[in-house]
Short mmCIF file of C-alpha atoms in Angstrom, two decimals:
data_model
loop_
_atom_site.label_atom_id
_atom_site.label_comp_id
_atom_site.label_asym_id
_atom_site.label_seq_id
_atom_site.Cartn_x
_atom_site.Cartn_y
_atom_site.Cartn_z
CA MET A 1 -0.66 -13.73 12.76
CA ARG A 2 2.66 -12.23 11.72
CA ALA A 3 3.20 -14.92 9.11
CA ARG A 4 0.06 -13.83 7.26
CA ILE A 5 1.36 -10.28 6.67
CA ASP A 6 2.96 -10.11 3.23
CA THR A 7 5.39 -7.19 3.02
CA ARG A 8 6.55 -8.08 -0.49
CA THR A 9 3.30 -7.20 -2.29
CA PRO A 10 1.31 -3.95 -2.02
CA HIS A 11 -1.89 -4.16 -0.04
CA SER A 12 -4.87 -1.86 -0.47
CA ALA A 13 -5.23 -0.90 3.21
CA ARG A 14 -1.56 -0.02 3.57
CA PHE A 15 -1.47 1.66 0.16
CA TRP A 16 -4.49 3.82 1.07
CA ASN A 17 -2.96 4.53 4.48
CA TYR A 18 0.08 5.97 2.72
CA PHE A 19 -2.07 8.24 0.57
CA VAL A 20 -3.92 9.68 3.57
CA GLY A 21 -0.65 10.41 5.36
CA GLY A 22 -0.55 7.42 7.68
CA LYS A 23 2.53 5.54 8.86
CA ASP A 24 1.21 1.98 8.81
CA ASN A 25 2.63 0.94 5.45
CA TYR A 26 5.73 -0.67 3.98
CA GLU A 27 8.26 0.32 1.35
CA VAL A 28 6.46 -1.74 -1.28
CA ASP A 29 3.25 0.26 -0.68
CA ARG A 30 5.08 3.60 -0.75
CA ALA A 31 6.98 2.71 -3.91
CA LEU A 32 3.77 1.89 -5.75
CA GLY A 33 2.12 5.02 -4.40
CA ASP A 34 5.00 7.21 -5.53
CA HIS A 35 4.94 5.61 -8.97
CA ILE A 36 1.22 6.27 -9.36
CA LYS A 37 1.62 9.85 -8.11
CA THR A 38 3.91 10.59 -11.04
CA THR A 39 1.20 9.67 -13.53
CA PHE A 40 -1.94 10.53 -11.57
CA PRO A 41 -1.37 12.87 -8.61
CA GLY A 42 -5.15 13.19 -8.29
CA LEU A 43 -5.31 9.85 -6.48
CA ALA A 44 -4.13 11.60 -3.33
CA ASP A 45 -7.22 13.85 -3.55
CA VAL A 46 -9.41 10.77 -3.97
CA ALA A 47 -7.96 9.22 -0.81
CA ARG A 48 -8.24 12.39 1.24
CA THR A 49 -11.73 13.40 0.14
CA SER A 50 -13.12 9.87 0.44
CA ARG A 51 -12.02 9.92 4.08
CA GLN A 52 -13.75 13.26 4.57
CA PHE A 53 -16.88 11.80 2.95
CA LEU A 54 -16.88 9.10 5.63
CA GLY A 55 -16.87 11.74 8.36
CA ARG A 56 -19.72 13.76 6.87
CA THR A 57 -21.92 10.74 6.20
CA VAL A 58 -21.45 9.31 9.69
CA GLU A 59 -22.22 12.66 11.29
CA TYR A 60 -25.30 13.06 9.08
CA LEU A 61 -26.57 9.62 10.03
CA ALA A 62 -25.94 10.05 13.73
CA ARG A 63 -27.13 13.65 14.04
CA GLU A 64 -29.93 13.94 11.49
CA GLN A 65 -31.16 10.36 11.13
CA GLY A 66 -30.68 9.18 14.71
CA ILE A 67 -28.61 6.16 13.71
CA ARG A 68 -26.84 4.58 16.67
CA GLN A 69 -25.44 1.44 15.04
CA PHE A 70 -22.77 1.22 12.33
CA LEU A 71 -21.42 -1.80 10.48
CA ASP A 72 -18.18 -0.70 8.80
CA ILE A 73 -16.91 -3.39 6.41
CA GLY A 74 -13.43 -3.13 4.95
CA THR A 75 -12.52 -0.55 7.53
CA GLY A 76 -8.84 -0.30 6.59
CA LEU A 77 -6.10 0.93 8.88
CA PRO A 78 -7.09 3.35 11.63
CA THR A 79 -6.39 7.04 11.01
CA ALA A 80 -8.02 10.19 12.37
CA ASP A 81 -11.81 10.43 12.63
CA ASN A 82 -12.66 6.77 12.37
CA THR A 83 -16.33 5.82 12.19
CA HIS A 84 -16.72 5.30 15.95
CA GLU A 85 -15.00 8.59 16.79
CA VAL A 86 -17.29 10.62 14.53
CA ALA A 87 -20.44 8.77 15.61
CA GLN A 88 -19.67 8.90 19.33
CA ARG A 89 -18.93 12.62 19.24
CA VAL A 90 -22.58 13.02 18.30
CA ALA A 91 -23.98 10.07 20.24
CA PRO A 92 -21.67 8.56 22.88
CA ASP A 93 -23.93 5.49 23.08
CA ALA A 94 -23.35 4.59 19.42
CA ARG A 95 -22.23 1.04 18.68
CA ILE A 96 -19.83 0.21 15.87
CA ALA A 97 -18.78 -3.16 14.47
CA TYR A 98 -15.71 -2.99 12.24
CA VAL A 99 -15.08 -5.81 9.78
CA ASP A 100 -11.83 -6.62 8.01
CA ASN A 101 -9.82 -9.75 7.30
CA ASP A 102 -6.35 -8.27 6.89
CA PRO A 103 -4.16 -9.25 9.87
CA LEU A 104 -2.32 -5.92 9.98
CA VAL A 105 -5.60 -4.00 10.01
CA LEU A 106 -6.96 -6.16 12.81
CA ALA A 107 -3.81 -5.85 14.88
CA HIS A 108 -3.87 -2.07 14.68
CA ALA A 109 -7.62 -1.87 15.18
CA ARG A 110 -7.46 -3.76 18.45
CA ALA A 111 -4.72 -1.47 19.70
CA LEU A 112 -6.02 1.89 18.50
CA LEU A 113 -9.80 1.87 18.22
CA THR A 114 -11.48 2.51 21.56
CA SER A 115 -15.07 3.21 22.47
CA ALA A 116 -16.76 5.82 24.59
CA PRO A 117 -17.91 4.09 27.80
CA GLN A 118 -21.58 4.56 26.93
CA GLY A 119 -21.19 2.81 23.56
CA LYS A 120 -19.36 -0.19 22.23
CA THR A 121 -16.87 -1.00 19.49
CA ALA A 122 -16.06 -4.48 18.19
CA PHE A 123 -13.62 -5.83 15.62
CA ILE A 124 -14.64 -8.77 13.48
CA ASP A 125 -12.21 -10.89 11.46
CA ALA A 126 -14.47 -11.75 8.55
CA ASP A 127 -14.85 -11.45 4.78
CA LEU A 128 -17.11 -9.05 2.89
CA HIS A 129 -18.05 -11.97 0.62
CA GLU A 130 -19.73 -13.85 3.48
CA PRO A 131 -22.61 -11.61 4.57
CA ASP A 132 -24.38 -14.24 6.67
CA ALA A 133 -21.22 -14.90 8.71
CA VAL A 134 -20.51 -11.17 9.06
CA LEU A 135 -24.00 -10.41 10.31
CA GLU A 136 -24.02 -13.37 12.67
CA GLN A 137 -20.88 -12.06 14.36
CA ALA A 138 -22.04 -8.43 14.23
CA ALA A 139 -25.17 -9.43 16.18
CA ALA A 140 -22.97 -9.80 19.27
CA THR A 141 -22.48 -6.01 19.20
CA LEU A 142 -25.39 -4.63 17.20
CA ASP A 143 -29.13 -5.13 17.63
CA LEU A 144 -30.03 -6.18 14.10
CA SER A 145 -33.73 -5.65 14.77
CA ARG A 146 -33.01 -1.90 14.88
CA PRO A 147 -31.66 0.34 12.08
CA VAL A 148 -28.01 -0.06 11.15
CA ALA A 149 -25.80 2.00 8.85
CA LEU A 150 -23.86 -0.30 6.53
CA MET A 151 -20.61 1.41 5.54
CA LEU A 152 -18.89 0.14 2.37
CA LEU A 153 -16.24 2.72 1.55
CA SER A 154 -13.64 2.05 -1.13
CA VAL A 155 -14.16 -1.68 -0.76
CA LEU A 156 -16.67 -2.83 -3.40
CA GLY A 157 -14.07 -2.18 -6.10
CA HIS A 158 -12.33 -5.31 -4.84
CA VAL A 159 -15.31 -7.38 -6.01
CA GLY A 160 -14.49 -7.87 -9.68
CA ASP A 161 -17.87 -8.98 -10.95
CA TYR A 162 -20.37 -6.12 -10.77
CA GLN A 163 -23.43 -8.33 -10.42
CA ARG A 164 -21.68 -10.19 -7.61
CA ALA A 165 -21.00 -6.87 -5.88
CA ARG A 166 -24.64 -5.83 -6.25
CA GLY A 167 -25.77 -9.18 -4.93
CA LEU A 168 -23.60 -8.80 -1.84
CA VAL A 169 -24.99 -5.35 -1.10
CA ALA A 170 -28.53 -6.61 -1.59
CA ARG A 171 -27.92 -9.58 0.72
CA TYR A 172 -26.68 -7.34 3.51
CA MET A 173 -29.48 -4.85 3.13
CA GLU A 174 -32.26 -7.44 2.94
CA GLN A 175 -31.20 -8.74 6.36
CA LEU A 176 -31.17 -5.28 7.95
CA PRO A 177 -34.45 -3.73 9.12
CA PRO A 178 -36.29 -0.79 7.50
CA GLY A 179 -34.73 2.51 8.47
CA SER A 180 -31.26 1.10 7.94
CA HIS A 181 -28.91 3.01 5.66
CA LEU A 182 -26.30 2.15 3.06
CA VAL A 183 -23.21 4.29 2.55
CA VAL A 184 -21.03 3.55 -0.48
CA CYS A 185 -18.19 5.37 -2.14
CA ASP A 186 -15.68 4.04 -4.63
CA SER A 187 -13.20 5.28 -7.17
CA THR A 188 -14.72 5.67 -10.62
CA ALA A 189 -13.62 5.31 -14.23
CA THR A 190 -14.26 9.01 -14.86
CA SER A 191 -10.81 10.03 -16.12
CA THR A 192 -7.98 8.48 -18.08
CA GLY A 193 -5.72 9.19 -15.11
CA MET A 194 -7.79 7.12 -12.70
CA ILE A 195 -8.11 4.28 -15.19
CA ALA A 196 -4.34 4.27 -15.65
CA ALA A 197 -3.79 4.39 -11.89
CA ALA A 198 -6.07 1.39 -11.40
CA GLU A 199 -4.23 -0.52 -14.11
CA ALA A 200 -0.87 0.24 -12.47
CA TYR A 201 -2.17 -0.84 -9.09
CA ASN A 202 -3.65 -4.07 -10.44
CA SER A 203 -0.45 -4.96 -12.27
CA SER A 204 1.54 -4.69 -9.01
CA GLY A 205 0.34 -8.04 -7.73
CA ALA A 206 -1.98 -6.54 -5.13
CA ILE A 207 -5.56 -7.72 -4.81
CA PRO A 208 -7.20 -6.04 -7.85
CA TYR A 209 -9.39 -2.99 -7.48
CA HIS A 210 -11.91 -2.27 -10.24
CA VAL A 211 -12.97 1.31 -10.93
CA ARG A 212 -16.57 1.51 -12.11
CA GLU A 213 -18.91 3.78 -13.99
CA VAL A 214 -20.99 6.27 -12.01
CA ALA A 215 -24.17 4.48 -13.10
CA GLU A 216 -22.83 1.29 -11.54
CA ILE A 217 -22.26 3.06 -8.23
CA ALA A 218 -25.84 4.29 -8.44
CA GLY A 219 -27.02 0.72 -9.01
CA PHE A 220 -26.01 -0.25 -5.48
CA PHE A 221 -28.82 2.00 -4.24
CA ASP A 222 -31.65 0.45 -6.25
CA GLY A 223 -34.69 0.07 -4.00
CA LEU A 224 -33.39 2.56 -1.46
CA GLU A 225 -34.38 6.15 -0.78
CA THR A 226 -31.28 8.14 -1.70
CA ALA A 227 -30.56 11.17 0.46
CA GLU A 228 -29.94 14.47 -1.29
CA PRO A 229 -27.88 15.23 -3.31
CA GLY A 230 -27.90 11.64 -4.57
CA VAL A 231 -24.93 9.90 -6.16
CA VAL A 232 -22.30 12.59 -6.62
CA GLN A 233 -18.57 13.17 -6.39
CA VAL A 234 -17.61 12.67 -2.75
CA THR A 235 -16.50 16.31 -2.51
CA ARG A 236 -20.03 17.40 -3.42
CA TRP A 237 -21.93 15.27 -0.93
CA ARG A 238 -23.13 17.83 1.62
CA PRO A 239 -19.85 19.78 1.80
CA VAL A 240 -19.17 21.57 5.05
CA PRO A 241 -20.40 25.19 4.95
CA ASP A 242 -17.52 27.66 4.90
CA GLY A 243 -15.17 24.81 4.12
CA ALA A 244 -12.71 24.77 1.25
CA PRO A 245 -13.65 27.55 -1.18
CA HIS A 246 -12.98 25.25 -4.12
CA LEU A 247 -14.34 21.71 -4.25
CA PRO A 248 -11.92 19.63 -6.33
CA ASP A 249 -13.18 17.31 -9.02
CA VAL A 250 -12.31 13.77 -7.97
CA ASP A 251 -12.75 10.35 -9.49
CA ALA A 252 -14.76 9.02 -6.58
CA TYR A 253 -18.54 8.97 -6.20
CA GLY A 254 -20.74 8.10 -3.27
CA ALA A 255 -24.17 8.36 -1.72
CA VAL A 256 -26.31 7.48 1.27
CA GLY A 257 -29.52 5.47 0.86
CA ARG A 258 -32.25 4.53 3.33
CA LYS A 259 -34.11 1.23 3.34
CA PRO A 260 -37.80 2.17 3.25
CA HIS A 261 -40.55 0.68 5.34
CA PRO A 262 -42.74 -1.69 3.32
CA SER A 263 -45.86 -0.19 1.83
CA PRO A 264 -49.06 -1.12 3.64
CA PRO A 265 -51.26 -3.60 1.76
CA GLU A 266 -53.92 -2.01 -0.41
CA GLY A 267 -57.48 -2.13 0.79
#
């Protein structure tokens, strides 16, 4: 496994880990991060607030929607308040399947991510681009006949072709039962600073990340019932009452959508 870890080229999980204050990164990731900070310091806010968005959406799903199963794809390196920690604080019997194919992520996940005894956590070495294989392995942990929350946070930007990305989301959701939810957030092309940051990151040799228009983020939720307040900046998705007095503008948008039950036949 060690041979697969490339420390010469920046990697998105390690790069993001650096921006959220983690220690699981290398000099090449920190150097790129520091370079981007000089031109677009707002990327640190994107990283931090996207992580907070994860926590609020998982708590909403577990507490208000009764979701007990989470499929977190592209989980990244463990930090504080991972999906299973947030979900199992609300519902200790929650089950979480994490999916990633980066060897460093998997090594740390096995060591650091633990489950409450009433629930279960699994780690799957698989690729976002292979939904059938992902779901087949997830079925060992999750009951796919019951609602599942599909978490795709800051990962769809790695799928360069937008229609391909939409097709992947649709394939996952069509195989999950009604009552399942989709959670997506990604960085967006909503400022010149973010566009420049994405260009700098992509020119580093790392796996490219494509920032998209807000309307494209909204397109992932076609056919789903989007929870209020819809597709918004991640800071404005159900902010915590009495939280930060000022919600920063960030170049990252997200939403939560529910797969509806089919309409009964007419007549």
